[in-house]
Amino acid sequence: MQGTIDGFSHGPGTPVAGFLVACLGGVLGLLCAARSLRTSRPWKPGRLALGAAALGSGVWGMYLITMTGFAVEGMPVDYDRFTTLACPIVGSLMAAAGIFVVGYRGSTPLALVTGGTVTGLSLATTHYLGMDAVRLPGRLEYDTTTVALSVLIAVVGATAALWIVVSRRGVLPVLVAGAVMGGAATGMHYAAMAALRVRVGGAGDGFESTSPTGFLAALLIVPGLVLLATAVVVLSEPRRAAPGHHGPGRSVTALGPCGRGGVPRQRMRPRRPNRGPARTAPWSPEGDRTDRTAARTPRGGSPDFHDW
């Protein structure tokens, strides 16, 4: 016998609030990752780790909020404390692995696919590990096809969000990427809930529990503090600009602090003119100096990435 599952027992405000928290974590996490792509090496691991913590906290906060609306008709629901607390740790570590791949390997297709896959799997792991903490007088079962769809949503959404961040510069692309990441996390969650079936009875007979809403609400303090600390760090960072690197006739104001393009795959030095016997003009020190001057065209764009 199957129990009737209700994932919206508190109304539509629950998924909306969860989505907004996931978007906030996605924006802060991806902003830290984006700024680390063109920063001095000593600060790079710290920014990437902070971004992973913010992303993992946003996903965990979304899970806690949405699970307050989870109920099974006629069944008390509780959560294993240890497993529930392990969710953000495991999720953040997996998100860190994905973000570090992109942070150190750049915008190559392989780096994006690898980083996006690992980051997407971190979203799915946070959810399914959290569902493993659910305790009720019954057995949880899943439809395999829908589970695969939920994981695919997480992986595709995370990869798309990382691609937006590394391919475009500016605040707006990061906001869009954060919304995509938040949508991927929330969509994965509800797709996974659609795959859930509760089989009444079994090993959980005689189970007694109180309402877990207070426990889940109390846990929200942890991701809230992490997101607040990340926001303070991000907003307190000084803006940096290098006007001298924008070339003649170009300015930071005209191009924006980071220009329009994304992360270049590699830097190409301009090729110097041909030298040697094939040249028709006789060599002279003045001519060589002129050729070198002409060949070294000024580079455009800021040396820093996402420094707003």
Coordinates of N, CA, C and O in Angstrom, one line a residue, residues 53-195:
A53 N 31.2 26.8 -0.6 CA 30.4 26.8 0.6 C 29.1 27.5 0.4 O 28.0 27.1 0.9
A54 N 29.1 28.7 -0.3 CA 27.9 29.4 -0.5 C 26.9 28.6 -1.4 O 25.7 28.6 -1.1
L55 N 27.5 28.0 -2.4 CA 26.6 27.2 -3.3 C 26.0 26.0 -2.6 O 24.8 25.8 -2.7
G56 N 26.8 25.3 -1.8 CA 26.3 24.2 -1.0 C 25.3 24.6 0.0 O 24.2 24.0 0.3
S57 N 25.5 25.8 0.7 CA 24.6 26.3 1.7 C 23.2 26.7 1.0 O 22.2 26.5 1.6
G58 N 23.3 27.3 -0.2 CA 22.1 27.7 -0.9 C 21.2 26.5 -1.2 O 20.0 26.5 -1.0
V59 N 21.9 25.4 -1.7 CA 21.1 24.2 -2.0 C 20.6 23.5 -0.8 O 19.4 23.1 -0.8
W60 N 21.4 23.5 0.3 CA 20.9 22.9 1.5 C 19.7 23.7 2.1 O 18.7 23.1 2.6
G61 N 19.9 25.0 2.1 CA 18.8 25.9 2.6 C 17.5 25.7 1.8 O 16.4 25.6 2.3
M62 N 17.6 25.5 0.4 CA 16.5 25.2 -0.4 C 15.8 23.9 0.0 O 14.6 23.8 0.1
Y63 N 16.7 22.9 0.3 CA 16.1 21.6 0.7 C 15.4 21.7 2.0 O 14.3 21.1 2.2
L64 N 16.0 22.4 3.0 CA 15.3 22.5 4.3 C 14.0 23.2 4.2 O 13.0 22.8 4.8
I65 N 13.9 24.3 3.4 CA 12.7 25.0 3.3 C 11.6 24.2 2.6 O 10.5 24.1 3.0
T66 N 12.0 23.6 1.5 CA 11.0 22.8 0.7 C 10.5 21.6 1.5 O 9.4 21.1 1.4
M67 N 11.4 21.0 2.3 CA 11.0 19.8 3.1 C 10.1 20.1 4.2 O 9.5 19.2 4.8
T68 N 10.0 21.4 4.6 CA 9.0 21.7 5.6 C 7.6 21.5 5.1 O 6.6 21.4 5.9
G69 N 7.4 21.5 3.8 CA 6.1 21.2 3.2 C 5.9 19.8 2.8 O 4.9 19.5 2.2
F70 N 6.9 18.9 3.2 CA 6.7 17.5 2.8 C 5.9 16.8 3.9 O 6.2 16.9 5.1
A71 N 4.9 16.1 3.5 CA 4.1 15.3 4.4 C 3.6 14.1 3.7 O 3.4 14.1 2.5
V72 N 3.3 13.0 4.5 CA 2.7 11.8 4.0 C 1.5 11.6 4.8 O 1.5 11.6 6.0
E73 N 0.4 11.4 4.1 CA -0.9 11.3 4.7 C -1.0 10.1 5.8 O -0.7 9.0 5.4
G74 N -1.3 10.5 7.0 CA -1.5 9.5 8.0 C -0.2 9.0 8.6 O -0.2 8.0 9.4
M75 N 1.0 9.6 8.3 CA 2.3 9.2 8.8 C 3.0 10.3 9.5 O 3.1 11.4 8.9
P76 N 3.6 10.0 10.6 CA 4.6 11.0 11.2 C 5.9 10.9 10.5 O 6.3 9.9 10.0
V77 N 6.6 12.1 10.3 CA 7.8 12.1 9.6 C 8.9 12.7 10.5 O 8.6 13.7 11.2
D78 N 10.0 12.1 10.6 CA 11.2 12.7 11.3 C 12.4 12.5 10.5 O 12.4 12.0 9.4
Y79 N 13.6 13.0 11.0 CA 14.8 13.0 10.3 C 15.9 12.6 11.2 O 16.0 12.9 12.4
D80 N 16.8 11.8 10.7 CA 18.1 11.4 11.4 C 19.0 12.6 11.4 O 19.4 13.2 10.4
R81 N 19.3 13.0 12.6 CA 20.1 14.2 12.8 C 21.5 14.2 12.2 O 21.9 15.1 11.5
F82 N 22.2 13.1 12.3 CA 23.6 13.0 11.8 C 23.6 13.1 10.3 O 24.4 13.8 9.7
T83 N 22.7 12.3 9.6 CA 22.7 12.3 8.2 C 22.2 13.7 7.6 O 22.8 14.1 6.6
T84 N 21.3 14.3 8.3 CA 20.8 15.6 7.8 C 22.0 16.6 7.9 O 22.1 17.4 7.0
L85 N 22.7 16.6 9.0 CA 23.8 17.5 9.1 C 25.0 17.2 8.2 O 25.8 18.1 7.9
A86 N 25.1 16.0 7.7 CA 26.1 15.6 6.8 C 25.8 16.1 5.3 O 26.8 16.2 4.5
C87 N 24.6 16.5 5.1 CA 24.2 16.9 3.7 C 25.0 18.1 3.2 O 25.6 18.1 2.1
P88 N 25.1 19.2 4.0 CA 25.8 20.4 3.5 C 27.3 20.1 3.3 O 27.9 20.7 2.5
I89 N 27.8 19.3 4.2 CA 29.3 19.0 4.1 C 29.6 18.3 2.9 O 30.5 18.7 2.1
V90 N 28.9 17.2 2.6 CA 29.2 16.4 1.4 C 28.9 17.2 0.1 O 29.6 17.2 -0.8
G91 N 27.7 17.9 0.1 CA 27.4 18.7 -1.0 C 28.4 19.8 -1.3 O 28.7 20.1 -2.5
S92 N 28.9 20.5 -0.3 CA 29.8 21.6 -0.5 C 31.2 21.0 -1.0 O 31.8 21.7 -1.8
L93 N 31.6 19.9 -0.5 CA 32.8 19.3 -0.9 C 32.8 18.9 -2.4 O 33.7 19.1 -3.2
M94 N 31.6 18.3 -2.8 CA 31.5 18.0 -4.2 C 31.4 19.2 -5.1 O 31.9 19.3 -6.2
A95 N 30.7 20.2 -4.6 CA 30.6 21.5 -5.4 C 32.0 22.1 -5.5 O 32.3 22.7 -6.5
A96 N 32.8 22.0 -4.4 CA 34.1 22.6 -4.5 C 35.0 21.9 -5.6 O 35.7 22.5 -6.3
A97 N 34.8 20.5 -5.7 CA 35.5 19.8 -6.7 C 35.2 20.3 -8.1 O 36.1 20.6 -8.9
G98 N 33.9 20.5 -8.3 CA 33.5 21.0 -9.6 C 33.9 22.5 -9.9 O 34.4 22.8 -11.0
I99 N 33.8 23.3 -8.9 CA 34.2 24.7 -9.1 C 35.7 24.8 -9.2 O 36.2 25.7 -10.0
F100 N 36.5 24.0 -8.5 CA 37.9 24.1 -8.6 C 38.4 23.7 -10.0 O 39.4 24.2 -10.5
V101 N 37.7 22.7 -10.6 CA 38.1 22.3 -12.0 C 37.9 23.5 -12.9 O 38.8 23.8 -13.7
V102 N 36.8 24.2 -12.9 CA 36.6 25.4 -13.8 C 37.5 26.5 -13.4 O 38.1 27.2 -14.2
G103 N 37.8 26.7 -12.0 CA 38.6 27.8 -11.6 C 40.1 27.6 -12.0 O 40.7 28.6 -12.3
Y104 N 40.6 26.4 -12.2 CA 42.0 26.2 -12.5 C 42.1 25.8 -14.0 O 43.2 25.9 -14.5
R105 N 41.1 25.3 -14.6 CA 41.2 24.8 -16.0 C 40.5 25.8 -17.0 O 40.7 25.6 -18.2
G106 N 39.8 26.8 -16.5 CA 39.2 27.8 -17.4 C 38.0 27.3 -18.2 O 37.2 26.5 -17.8
S107 N 37.9 27.9 -19.4 CA 36.6 27.7 -20.2 C 36.7 26.7 -21.3 O 36.0 26.7 -22.3
T108 N 37.7 25.7 -21.2 CA 37.7 24.7 -22.2 C 36.5 23.8 -22.1 O 35.9 23.6 -21.0
P109 N 36.1 23.2 -23.2 CA 34.9 22.3 -23.1 C 35.0 21.2 -22.1 O 34.0 20.9 -21.4
L110 N 36.2 20.6 -22.0 CA 36.4 19.5 -21.1 C 36.2 20.0 -19.6 O 35.6 19.3 -18.8
A111 N 36.8 21.1 -19.3 CA 36.7 21.7 -18.0 C 35.2 22.0 -17.6 O 34.8 21.7 -16.5
L112 N 34.5 22.6 -18.5 CA 33.1 22.9 -18.3 C 32.3 21.7 -18.1 O 31.4 21.7 -17.2
V113 N 32.4 20.7 -18.9 CA 31.6 19.5 -18.8 C 32.0 18.8 -17.5 O 31.1 18.3 -16.8
T114 N 33.3 18.7 -17.2 CA 33.7 18.0 -16.0 C 33.2 18.7 -14.7 O 32.6 18.2 -13.8
G115 N 33.5 20.0 -14.7 CA 33.0 20.9 -13.5 C 31.5 20.9 -13.4 O 31.0 20.8 -12.3
G116 N 30.8 21.1 -14.5 CA 29.4 21.1 -14.5 C 28.8 19.8 -14.0 O 27.8 19.8 -13.3
T117 N 29.3 18.7 -14.5 CA 28.8 17.4 -14.1 C 29.0 17.1 -12.6 O 28.1 16.7 -11.9
V118 N 30.2 17.4 -12.1 CA 30.5 17.2 -10.6 C 29.6 18.2 -9.8 O 29.1 17.8 -8.8
T119 N 29.5 19.4 -10.2 CA 28.6 20.4 -9.5 C 27.2 20.0 -9.5 O 26.5 20.0 -8.5
G120 N 26.7 19.5 -10.7 CA 25.3 19.0 -10.7 C 25.1 17.8 -9.8 O 24.1 17.7 -9.2
L121 N 26.1 16.9 -9.8 CA 26.0 15.7 -8.9 C 26.0 16.1 -7.5 O 25.4 15.5 -6.6
S122 N 26.6 17.3 -7.1 CA 26.6 17.7 -5.8 C 25.2 18.2 -5.4 O 24.7 18.0 -4.2
L123 N 24.4 18.8 -6.3 CA 23.1 19.2 -6.1 C 22.2 17.9 -5.8 O 21.4 17.9 -4.8
A124 N 22.4 16.9 -6.7 CA 21.6 15.7 -6.5 C 22.0 14.9 -5.2 O 21.1 14.4 -4.5
T125 N 23.2 14.9 -4.9 CA 23.7 14.2 -3.7 C 23.1 14.9 -2.4 O 22.7 14.2 -1.5
T126 N 23.1 16.2 -2.4 CA 22.5 16.9 -1.2 C 21.0 16.5 -1.0 O 20.6 16.2 0.1
H127 N 20.3 16.4 -2.1 CA 18.9 16.0 -2.0 C 18.7 14.5 -1.6 O 18.0 14.2 -0.6
Y128 N 19.4 13.6 -2.3 CA 19.1 12.2 -2.0 C 19.7 11.8 -0.6 O 19.2 10.9 0.0
L129 N 20.8 12.4 -0.2 CA 21.3 12.2 1.1 C 20.4 12.7 2.2 O 20.2 12.0 3.2
G130 N 19.8 13.8 1.9 CA 18.8 14.4 2.8 C 17.6 13.4 2.9 O 17.0 13.3 4.0
M131 N 17.1 12.9 1.7 CA 16.0 12.0 1.8 C 16.3 10.7 2.5 O 15.5 10.0 3.0
D132 N 17.6 10.3 2.5 CA 18.0 9.1 3.2 C 17.9 9.3 4.7 O 17.8 8.4 5.5
A133 N 17.9 10.6 5.2 CA 17.7 10.9 6.6 C 16.2 10.9 7.0 O 16.0 11.0 8.2
V134 N 15.3 10.8 6.1 CA 13.9 10.8 6.4 C 13.5 9.5 7.2 O 13.9 8.4 6.7
R135 N 12.8 9.6 8.3 CA 12.4 8.4 9.0 C 10.9 8.5 9.2 O 10.3 9.5 9.6
L136 N 10.2 7.4 8.7 CA 8.8 7.3 8.8 C 8.4 5.8 8.8 O 9.2 5.0 8.5
P137 N 7.1 5.5 9.2 CA 6.7 4.1 9.3 C 6.4 3.5 7.9 O 5.3 3.3 7.6
G138 N 7.4 3.4 7.1 CA 7.2 2.9 5.8 C 8.6 2.8 5.1 O 9.7 3.0 5.7
R139 N 8.6 2.6 3.8 CA 9.8 2.4 3.0 C 9.7 3.4 1.8 O 8.7 3.5 1.1
L140 N 10.8 4.1 1.6 CA 10.9 5.0 0.4 C 11.4 4.2 -0.8 O 12.4 3.5 -0.8
E141 N 10.7 4.4 -1.9 CA 11.0 3.8 -3.2 C 11.0 4.9 -4.2 O 10.3 5.9 -4.1
Y142 N 11.8 4.7 -5.3 CA 12.0 5.7 -6.3 C 11.8 5.0 -7.7 O 12.2 3.9 -7.9
D143 N 11.2 5.8 -8.6 CA 11.1 5.5 -10.0 C 12.5 5.8 -10.7 O 12.9 6.9 -10.7
T144 N 13.1 4.8 -11.2 CA 14.5 4.9 -11.7 C 14.5 6.0 -12.9 O 15.5 6.8 -12.9
T145 N 13.6 6.0 -13.8 CA 13.6 6.9 -14.9 C 13.5 8.4 -14.4 O 14.2 9.2 -14.9
T146 N 12.6 8.6 -13.5 CA 12.5 10.0 -13.0 C 13.7 10.4 -12.2 O 14.0 11.6 -12.2
V147 N 14.3 9.5 -11.4 CA 15.5 9.8 -10.7 C 16.6 10.2 -11.7 O 17.3 11.2 -11.5
A148 N 16.8 9.5 -12.8 CA 17.7 9.8 -13.8 C 17.4 11.2 -14.4 O 18.4 12.0 -14.7
L149 N 16.1 11.5 -14.6 CA 15.8 12.8 -15.1 C 16.1 13.9 -14.1 O 16.6 15.0 -14.5
S150 N 16.0 13.7 -12.9 CA 16.3 14.7 -11.9 C 17.8 15.0 -11.9 O 18.2 16.1 -11.8
V151 N 18.6 13.9 -12.0 CA 20.1 14.1 -12.0 C 20.5 14.8 -13.3 O 21.4 15.7 -13.3
L152 N 19.8 14.5 -14.4 CA 20.1 15.2 -15.7 C 19.8 16.7 -15.6 O 20.6 17.6 -16.1
I153 N 18.7 17.0 -14.9 CA 18.3 18.5 -14.7 C 19.4 19.2 -13.9 O 19.8 20.3 -14.3
A154 N 19.9 18.5 -12.9 CA 21.0 19.2 -12.1 C 22.3 19.3 -12.8 O 22.9 20.4 -12.8
V155 N 22.7 18.3 -13.6 CA 23.9 18.4 -14.3 C 23.9 19.4 -15.5 O 24.8 20.3 -15.6
V156 N 22.8 19.4 -16.2 CA 22.7 20.4 -17.4 C 22.6 21.8 -16.8 O 23.2 22.7 -17.3
G157 N 21.8 22.0 -15.8 CA 21.6 23.3 -15.2 C 22.9 23.9 -14.6 O 23.3 25.0 -14.9
A158 N 23.7 23.0 -13.9 CA 25.0 23.5 -13.4 C 26.0 23.8 -14.4 O 26.7 24.7 -14.4
T159 N 26.0 22.9 -15.5 CA 26.9 23.2 -16.6 C 26.6 24.5 -17.3 O 27.5 25.3 -17.7
A160 N 25.3 24.7 -17.5 CA 24.9 26.0 -18.2 C 25.3 27.2 -17.4 O 25.7 28.2 -17.9
A161 N 25.1 27.1 -16.0 CA 25.4 28.2 -15.2 C 26.9 28.5 -15.2 O 27.3 29.7 -15.3
L162 N 27.7 27.5 -15.1 CA 29.2 27.7 -15.2 C 29.6 28.2 -16.6 O 30.5 29.1 -16.7
W163 N 29.0 27.8 -17.6 CA 29.3 28.3 -19.0 C 29.0 29.8 -19.1 O 29.7 30.6 -19.7
I164 N 27.8 30.2 -18.5 CA 27.5 31.6 -18.6 C 28.5 32.4 -17.8 O 28.9 33.5 -18.3
V165 N 29.0 32.0 -16.7 CA 29.9 32.7 -15.9 C 31.3 32.9 -16.6 O 31.8 34.0 -16.6
V166 N 31.8 31.8 -17.2 CA 33.1 31.9 -17.8 C 33.1 32.5 -19.2 O 34.1 32.9 -19.8
S167 N 31.9 32.6 -19.9 CA 31.8 33.1 -21.2 C 31.5 34.6 -21.3 O 31.7 35.2 -22.3
R168 N 30.9 35.1 -20.3 CA 30.5 36.5 -20.2 C 31.0 37.2 -19.0 O 31.1 36.5 -17.9
R169 N 31.2 38.5 -19.0 CA 31.7 39.2 -17.9 C 30.6 40.3 -17.5 O 29.9 40.8 -18.3
G170 N 30.5 40.5 -16.2 CA 29.6 41.5 -15.7 C 28.7 41.0 -14.7 O 28.6 39.8 -14.4
V171 N 28.0 41.9 -14.0 CA 27.1 41.5 -12.9 C 25.9 40.7 -13.5 O 25.4 39.7 -12.9
L172 N 25.3 41.2 -14.6 CA 24.1 40.6 -15.1 C 24.2 39.1 -15.5 O 23.4 38.3 -15.1
P173 N 25.3 38.7 -16.2 CA 25.5 37.3 -16.4 C 25.6 36.4 -15.2 O 25.1 35.3 -15.2
V174 N 26.2 37.0 -14.1 CA 26.3 36.2 -12.9 C 24.9 36.0 -12.3 O 24.6 35.0 -11.7
L175 N 24.1 37.1 -12.3 CA 22.7 37.0 -11.8 C 21.9 35.9 -12.6 O 21.2 35.1 -12.0
V176 N 22.1 35.9 -13.9 CA 21.4 35.0 -14.8 C 21.9 33.5 -14.4 O 21.1 32.6 -14.3
A177 N 23.2 33.4 -14.3 CA 23.8 32.1 -13.9 C 23.3 31.6 -12.6 O 23.0 30.4 -12.4
G178 N 23.2 32.5 -11.6 CA 22.7 32.2 -10.3 C 21.2 31.7 -10.4 O 20.9 30.7 -9.7
A179 N 20.4 32.4 -11.2 CA 19.0 31.9 -11.4 C 19.0 30.6 -12.0 O 18.1 29.7 -11.7
V180 N 19.9 30.3 -13.0 CA 19.9 29.0 -13.7 C 20.3 27.9 -12.6 O 19.7 26.8 -12.6
M181 N 21.3 28.2 -11.8 CA 21.7 27.3 -10.8 C 20.6 27.0 -9.8 O 20.3 25.9 -9.4
G182 N 19.9 28.1 -9.3 CA 18.8 27.9 -8.4 C 17.7 27.1 -9.0 O 17.1 26.3 -8.4
G183 N 17.4 27.4 -10.3 CA 16.3 26.6 -11.0 C 16.7 25.2 -11.1 O 15.8 24.3 -11.0
A184 N 18.0 24.9 -11.4 CA 18.4 23.5 -11.5 C 18.3 22.8 -10.2 O 17.8 21.6 -10.2
A185 N 18.7 23.4 -9.1 CA 18.6 22.8 -7.8 C 17.1 22.5 -7.4 O 16.7 21.4 -7.0
T186 N 16.2 23.6 -7.6 CA 14.8 23.4 -7.3 C 14.1 22.4 -8.2 O 13.3 21.6 -7.7
G187 N 14.4 22.5 -9.5 CA 13.8 21.6 -10.4 C 14.2 20.1 -10.2 O 13.4 19.2 -10.2
M188 N 15.5 20.0 -9.8 CA 16.0 18.6 -9.5 C 15.3 18.1 -8.2 O 14.9 16.9 -8.2
H189 N 15.1 19.0 -7.3 CA 14.4 18.5 -6.0 C 13.0 18.0 -6.3 O 12.6 16.9 -5.8
Y190 N 12.2 18.8 -7.0 CA 10.8 18.4 -7.2 C 10.7 17.3 -8.2 O 9.7 16.5 -8.1
A191 N 11.6 17.2 -9.1 CA 11.6 16.0 -10.0 C 11.9 14.7 -9.2 O 11.3 13.7 -9.4
A192 N 12.9 14.9 -8.3 CA 13.2 13.7 -7.4 C 12.0 13.4 -6.5 O 11.7 12.2 -6.2
M193 N 11.3 14.4 -6.0 CA 10.1 14.1 -5.2 C 9.0 13.5 -6.0 O 8.2 12.7 -5.5
A194 N 8.9 13.8 -7.3 CA 7.9 13.1 -8.2 C 8.3 11.7 -8.4 O 7.4 10.8 -8.6
A195 N 9.6 11.3 -8.2 CA 10.0 9.9 -8.3 C 9.7 9.1 -7.1 O 9.9 7.9 -7.1

